[in-house]
XYZ file of C-alpha atoms in Angstrom:
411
model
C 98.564 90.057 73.458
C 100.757 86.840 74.341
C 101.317 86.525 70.594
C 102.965 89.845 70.139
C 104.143 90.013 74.103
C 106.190 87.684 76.491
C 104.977 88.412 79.906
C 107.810 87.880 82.726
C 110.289 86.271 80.784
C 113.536 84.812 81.745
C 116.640 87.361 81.776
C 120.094 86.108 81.302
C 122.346 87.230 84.188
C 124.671 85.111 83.725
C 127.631 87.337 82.925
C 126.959 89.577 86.328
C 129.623 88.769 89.116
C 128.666 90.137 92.891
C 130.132 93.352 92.414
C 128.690 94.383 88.804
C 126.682 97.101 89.250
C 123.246 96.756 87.628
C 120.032 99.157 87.545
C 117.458 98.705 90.678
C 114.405 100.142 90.411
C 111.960 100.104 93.842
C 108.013 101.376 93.004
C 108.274 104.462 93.991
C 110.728 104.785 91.481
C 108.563 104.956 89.172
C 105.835 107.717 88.231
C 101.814 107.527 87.455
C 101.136 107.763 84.396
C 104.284 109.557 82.361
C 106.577 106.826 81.268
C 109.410 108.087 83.930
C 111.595 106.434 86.092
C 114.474 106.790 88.023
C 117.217 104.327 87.918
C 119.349 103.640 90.974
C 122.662 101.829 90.480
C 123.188 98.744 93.188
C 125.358 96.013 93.829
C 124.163 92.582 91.541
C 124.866 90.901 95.152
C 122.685 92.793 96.851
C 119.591 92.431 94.337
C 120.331 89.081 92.991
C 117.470 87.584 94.931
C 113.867 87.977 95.626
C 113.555 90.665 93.080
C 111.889 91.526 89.300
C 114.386 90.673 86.800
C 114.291 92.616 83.188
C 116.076 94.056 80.183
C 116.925 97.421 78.440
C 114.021 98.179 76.321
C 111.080 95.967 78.630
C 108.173 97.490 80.125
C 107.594 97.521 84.089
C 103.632 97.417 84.784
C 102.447 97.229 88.360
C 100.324 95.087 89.479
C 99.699 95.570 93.127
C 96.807 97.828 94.114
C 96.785 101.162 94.439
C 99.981 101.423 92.350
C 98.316 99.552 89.359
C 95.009 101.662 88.792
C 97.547 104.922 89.969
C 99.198 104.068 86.732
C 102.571 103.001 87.811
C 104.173 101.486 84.781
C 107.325 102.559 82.274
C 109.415 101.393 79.584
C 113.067 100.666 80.777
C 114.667 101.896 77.269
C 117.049 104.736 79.075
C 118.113 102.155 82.031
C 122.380 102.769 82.187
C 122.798 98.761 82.287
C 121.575 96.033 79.976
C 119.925 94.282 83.065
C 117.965 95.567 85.813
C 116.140 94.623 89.091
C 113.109 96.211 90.611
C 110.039 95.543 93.231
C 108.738 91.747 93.165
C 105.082 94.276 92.561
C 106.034 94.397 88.935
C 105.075 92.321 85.589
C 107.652 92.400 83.027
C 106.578 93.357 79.628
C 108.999 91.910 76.981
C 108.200 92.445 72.843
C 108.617 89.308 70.996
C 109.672 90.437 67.670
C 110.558 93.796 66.151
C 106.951 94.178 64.566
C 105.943 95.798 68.108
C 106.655 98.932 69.187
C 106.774 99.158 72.875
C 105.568 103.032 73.228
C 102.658 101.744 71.678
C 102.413 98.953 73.937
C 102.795 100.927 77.121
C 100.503 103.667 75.089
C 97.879 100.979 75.692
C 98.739 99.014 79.289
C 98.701 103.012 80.669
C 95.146 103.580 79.329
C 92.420 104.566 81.455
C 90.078 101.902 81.002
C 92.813 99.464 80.684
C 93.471 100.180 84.317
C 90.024 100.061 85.085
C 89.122 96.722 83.323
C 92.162 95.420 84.863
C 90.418 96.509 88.783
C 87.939 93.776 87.978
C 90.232 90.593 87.832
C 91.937 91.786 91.114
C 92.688 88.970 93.272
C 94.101 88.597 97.131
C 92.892 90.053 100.325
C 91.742 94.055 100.788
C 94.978 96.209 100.257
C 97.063 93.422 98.904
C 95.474 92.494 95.438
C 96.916 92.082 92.345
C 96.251 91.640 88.886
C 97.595 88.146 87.074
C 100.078 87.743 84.300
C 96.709 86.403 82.427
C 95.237 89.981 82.184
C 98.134 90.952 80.043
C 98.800 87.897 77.911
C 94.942 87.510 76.993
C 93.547 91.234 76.315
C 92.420 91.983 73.145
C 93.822 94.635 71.275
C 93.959 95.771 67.847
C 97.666 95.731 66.655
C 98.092 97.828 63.718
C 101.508 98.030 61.352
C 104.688 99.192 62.770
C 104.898 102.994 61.102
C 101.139 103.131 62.331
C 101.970 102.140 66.066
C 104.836 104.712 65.798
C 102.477 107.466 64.535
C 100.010 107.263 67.261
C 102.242 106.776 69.847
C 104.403 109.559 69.077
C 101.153 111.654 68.753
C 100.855 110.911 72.813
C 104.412 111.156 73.090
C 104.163 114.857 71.796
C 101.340 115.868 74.383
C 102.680 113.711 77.359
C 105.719 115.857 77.207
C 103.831 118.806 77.028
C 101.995 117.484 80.239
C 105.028 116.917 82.159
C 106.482 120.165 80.847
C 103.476 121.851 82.461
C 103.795 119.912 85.591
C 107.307 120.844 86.041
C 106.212 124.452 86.074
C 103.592 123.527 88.735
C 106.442 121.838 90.630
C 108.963 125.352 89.691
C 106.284 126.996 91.429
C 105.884 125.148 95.022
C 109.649 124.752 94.964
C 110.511 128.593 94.668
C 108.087 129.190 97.412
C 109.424 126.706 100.106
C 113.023 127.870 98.933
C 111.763 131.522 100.178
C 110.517 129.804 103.719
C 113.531 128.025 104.043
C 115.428 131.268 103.455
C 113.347 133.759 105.938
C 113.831 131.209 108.803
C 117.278 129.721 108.082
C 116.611 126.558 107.389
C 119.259 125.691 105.030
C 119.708 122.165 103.448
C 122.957 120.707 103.028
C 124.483 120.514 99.780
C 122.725 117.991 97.329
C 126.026 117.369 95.562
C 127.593 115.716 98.543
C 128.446 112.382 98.474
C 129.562 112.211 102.290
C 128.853 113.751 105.786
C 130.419 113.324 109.016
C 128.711 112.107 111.839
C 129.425 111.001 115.212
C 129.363 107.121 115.567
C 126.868 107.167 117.924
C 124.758 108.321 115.765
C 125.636 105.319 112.747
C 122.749 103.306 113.250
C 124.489 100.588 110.458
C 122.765 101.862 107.160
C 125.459 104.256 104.749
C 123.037 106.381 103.256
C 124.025 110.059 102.245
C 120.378 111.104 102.091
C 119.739 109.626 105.708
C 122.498 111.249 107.469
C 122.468 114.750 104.981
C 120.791 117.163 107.468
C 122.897 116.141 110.776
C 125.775 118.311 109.556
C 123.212 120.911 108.801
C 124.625 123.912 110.396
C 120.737 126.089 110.515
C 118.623 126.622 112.972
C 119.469 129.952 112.999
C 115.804 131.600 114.126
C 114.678 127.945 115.354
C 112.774 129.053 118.884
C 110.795 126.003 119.910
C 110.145 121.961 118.788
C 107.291 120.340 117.104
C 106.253 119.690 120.763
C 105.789 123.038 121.450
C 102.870 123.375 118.806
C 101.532 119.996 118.227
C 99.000 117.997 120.885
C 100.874 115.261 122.570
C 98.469 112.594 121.471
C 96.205 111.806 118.986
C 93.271 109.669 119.881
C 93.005 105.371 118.424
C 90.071 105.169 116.770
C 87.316 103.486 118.421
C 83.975 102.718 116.332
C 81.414 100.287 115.704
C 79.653 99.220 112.620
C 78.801 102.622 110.655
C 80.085 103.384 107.353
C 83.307 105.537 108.040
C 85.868 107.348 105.682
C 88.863 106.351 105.373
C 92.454 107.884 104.284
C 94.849 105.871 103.116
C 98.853 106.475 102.127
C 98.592 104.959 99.519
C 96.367 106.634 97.760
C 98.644 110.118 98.181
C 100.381 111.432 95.083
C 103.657 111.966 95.574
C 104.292 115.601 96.602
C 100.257 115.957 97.423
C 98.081 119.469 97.185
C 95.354 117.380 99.142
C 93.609 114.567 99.870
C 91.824 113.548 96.547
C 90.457 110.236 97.288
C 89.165 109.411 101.157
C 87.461 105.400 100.946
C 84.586 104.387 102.364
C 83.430 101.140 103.753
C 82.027 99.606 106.633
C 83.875 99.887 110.223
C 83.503 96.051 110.655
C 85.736 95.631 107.148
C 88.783 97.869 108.477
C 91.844 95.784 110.356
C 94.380 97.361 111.828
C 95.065 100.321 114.355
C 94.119 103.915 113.063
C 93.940 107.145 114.343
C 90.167 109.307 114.095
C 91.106 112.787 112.305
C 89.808 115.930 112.409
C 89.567 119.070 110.021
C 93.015 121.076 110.754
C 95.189 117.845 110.841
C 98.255 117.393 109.566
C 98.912 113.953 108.216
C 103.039 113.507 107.505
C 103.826 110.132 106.125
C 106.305 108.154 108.157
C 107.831 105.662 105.948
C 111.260 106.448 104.711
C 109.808 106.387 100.502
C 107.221 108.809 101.624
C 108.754 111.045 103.533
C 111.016 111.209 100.588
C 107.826 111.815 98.293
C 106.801 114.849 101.147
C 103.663 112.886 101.332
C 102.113 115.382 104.035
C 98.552 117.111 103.285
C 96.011 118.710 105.776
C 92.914 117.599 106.684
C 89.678 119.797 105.107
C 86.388 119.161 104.890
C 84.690 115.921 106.629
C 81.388 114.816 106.247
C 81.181 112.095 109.336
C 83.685 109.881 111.324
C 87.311 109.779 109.056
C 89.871 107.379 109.934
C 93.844 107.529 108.885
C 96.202 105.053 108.479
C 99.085 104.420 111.511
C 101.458 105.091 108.831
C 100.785 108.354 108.925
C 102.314 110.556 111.783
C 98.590 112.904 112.906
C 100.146 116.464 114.499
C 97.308 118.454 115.792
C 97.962 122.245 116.357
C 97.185 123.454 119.756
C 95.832 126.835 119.349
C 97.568 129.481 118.330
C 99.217 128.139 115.431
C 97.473 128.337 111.609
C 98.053 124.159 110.915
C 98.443 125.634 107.018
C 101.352 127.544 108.274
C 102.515 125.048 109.876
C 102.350 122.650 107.087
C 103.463 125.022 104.562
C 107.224 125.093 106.520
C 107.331 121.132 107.012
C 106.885 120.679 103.477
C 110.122 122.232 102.772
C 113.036 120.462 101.481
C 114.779 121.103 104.949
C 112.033 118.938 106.839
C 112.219 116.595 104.264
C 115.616 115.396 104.601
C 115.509 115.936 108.371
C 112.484 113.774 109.219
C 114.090 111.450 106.848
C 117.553 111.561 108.557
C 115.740 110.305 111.457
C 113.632 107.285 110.808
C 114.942 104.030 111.805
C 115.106 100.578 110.565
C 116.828 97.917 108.388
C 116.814 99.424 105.252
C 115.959 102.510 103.376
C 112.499 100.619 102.052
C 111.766 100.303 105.393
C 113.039 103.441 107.530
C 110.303 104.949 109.965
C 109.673 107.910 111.684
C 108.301 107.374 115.204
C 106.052 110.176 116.598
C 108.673 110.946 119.717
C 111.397 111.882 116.897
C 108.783 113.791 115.316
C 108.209 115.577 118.273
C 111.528 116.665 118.992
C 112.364 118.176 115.813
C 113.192 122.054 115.962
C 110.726 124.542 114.425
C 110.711 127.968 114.114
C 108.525 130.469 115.414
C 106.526 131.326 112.938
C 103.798 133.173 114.803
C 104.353 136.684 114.031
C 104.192 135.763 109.976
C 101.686 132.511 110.111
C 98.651 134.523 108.814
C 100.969 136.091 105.508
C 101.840 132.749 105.694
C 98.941 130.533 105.126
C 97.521 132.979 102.817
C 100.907 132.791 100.672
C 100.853 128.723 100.620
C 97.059 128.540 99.841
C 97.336 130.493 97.247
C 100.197 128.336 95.787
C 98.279 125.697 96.280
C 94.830 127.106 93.942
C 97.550 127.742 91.311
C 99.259 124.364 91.027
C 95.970 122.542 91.105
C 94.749 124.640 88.606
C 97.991 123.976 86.489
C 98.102 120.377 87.218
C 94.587 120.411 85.705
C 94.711 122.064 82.409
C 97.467 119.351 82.090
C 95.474 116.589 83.044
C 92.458 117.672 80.509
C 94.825 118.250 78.348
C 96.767 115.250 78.217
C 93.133 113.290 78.424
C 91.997 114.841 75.285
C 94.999 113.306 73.294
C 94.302 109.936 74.836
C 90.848 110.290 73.482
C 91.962 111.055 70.263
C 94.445 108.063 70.328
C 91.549 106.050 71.082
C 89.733 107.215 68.121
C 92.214 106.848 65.600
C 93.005 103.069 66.423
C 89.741 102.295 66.412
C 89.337 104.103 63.339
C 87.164 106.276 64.243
């Protein structure tokens, strides 16, 4: 590939000044496996160092793990300015003549087995390796002629947009039904056109952020009878274990906006570091870090076959009985939570705001008692339907990358 591709080239920023306002671009960002991004518009000052550096029209490819095999990768082609900034996690992807066509390219670098092949140069320590700028610049590809690169990738164009098209519906669907929770207990966001609230300035903890500081002026709680104390266990145990094979749930490996927990590790006790908590089935695990709150990373805990561990960046709220935990769930999944656990997490900057289990605690929740039953019935079935929609997508959309695969190979 290095004779069609430059792999993290120079960018000219020479013509920025302080105050020129360039694209940034932070991983989560950035979607698995769909070619979309969102663009956020900073300060050059602010991004100028220790940060990715690329142009309109050059691919973004991850290369940390889990975002790389997750598929995190995009072509920059819609960014509003010519030069952009994003996570020091990304390789830069730039075409060195017009003979490529950079769907194509990303067509390939998104593949399945791509991904896969690329899992087995990983280098670095557990949960912090990456894949080298070698990977990219020495894989073997067939490049065919322009109009036949732009044929096959608009072939996967066609069906990727009929994926996400699908998956919107899927999303339509969960939306509509947290909108109705959010209406029968009064928990009303504020409005998402705002550009400004008011707060108090003892509550300015010296980060402007509209999102952070959204839900303070929130004027709901209008059938709110008790606090996330009131239904959750105070504590949670630390895991304590010795050298048996345990499961293991990581953050990372969450979807954004997750149905469940699709992928639980396992691995030796004596190969885990860190502090964790043990988990049990009926747990609620609610992401604390200020991307993932924003990504409602929060899922309950099913089925386990022996000892499961979580990661401490998860927030574990265990219902004391009484309360259905999928009830539960179902209303701190709802926009309203969202921006309100988000509104207060702490720290330096948005990337790395986080919730600590006291504030968590002391949220209000409403009494949902009476309904929960109606309740978890109502949000499990959403659930069955989205996963069934997201899958028909999925087979879908991996049926057209099998056929991509056939026809540039000629098969």
């Amino acid at each position: 590939m290095k004779n069609y591709l430059e792999i993290n080239p120079k960018t000219d920023c020479g013509g920025l000044t302080d105050e020129s306002l360039v694209s940034f671009v932070p991983m989560p960002n950035v979607q698995e496996k769909n070619n979309v991004v969102e663009y956020d518009l900073v300060p050059y000052g602010t991004v100028k160092k220790g940060f990715t550096v690329f142009k309109k029209g050059d691919m973004i490819w991850a290369k940390i793990t889990p975002c790389m095999q997750n598929g995190k990768s995009c072509i920059v082609d819609e960014m509003p300015t010519e030069v952009g900034f994003g996570s020091t996690e990304f390789h830069v992807v730039r075409k060195r003549t017009d003979d490529v066509y950079m769907p194509f390219i990303w067509s390939i670098f998104s593949n399945e087995n791509v991904l896969k092949a690329a899992q087995a140069v990983f280098s670095g320590s557990a949960g912090q390796q990456r894949v080298s700028a070698s990977f990219i610049e020495n894989f073997p590809c067939v490049i065919p002629k322009y109009d036949i690169q732009v044929a096959l990738a608009s072939m996967l164009e066609r069906k990727l947009l009929e994926m996400n098209t699908k998956k919107q519906q899927a999303i339509t669907l969960i939306e509509e039904f947290e909108e109705n929770i959010s209406n029968s207990y009064g928990l009303q966001n504020a409005d998402k056109n705002r550009l400004c609230f008011a707060i108090h300035l003892s509550d300015l903890d010296g980060v402007i952020d509209a999102k952070r500081y959204a839900s303070v002026t929130t004027t709901a709680h209008t059938l709110v009878m008790a606090n996330v104390f009131d239904i959750v266990e105070e504590k949670v145990n630390v895991t304590r274990y010795g050298k048996q094979v345990i499961d293991w749930i990581r953050i990372d490996d969450l979807p954004n906006q997750p149905l469940d927990i699709e992928e639980i590790r396992t691995q030796p006790a004596n190969e885990v570091e860190g502090t964790f908590f043990e988990v049990q089935e009926g747990d609620i695990l609610v992401a604390r870090l200020g991307p993932t709150i924003l990504n409602q990373k929060i899922v309950m805990v099913r089925a386990l076959e022996r000892t499961t561990i979580a990661s401490a960046e998860f927030l574990v709220l265990r219902c004391k009985p009484g309360y259905n935990p999928e009830a539960v769930m179902a209303v701190l999944k709802t926009g309203y939570y969202r921006d309100l656990m988000y509104s207060h997490a702490r720290g330096s900057t948005p990337s790395r705001y986080r919730l600590n289990r006291e504030d968590m605690l002391k949220l209000p929740f409403p009494d949902i008692r009476e309904h929960q039953e109606q309740l978890a019935t109502e949000a499990n079935d959403i659930r069955i339907q989205v996963k069934a929609m997201r899958a028909q997508a999925g087979q879908e959309w991996q049926e057209a990358r099998m056929q991509f695969e056939k026809e540039l190979l000629g098969g």
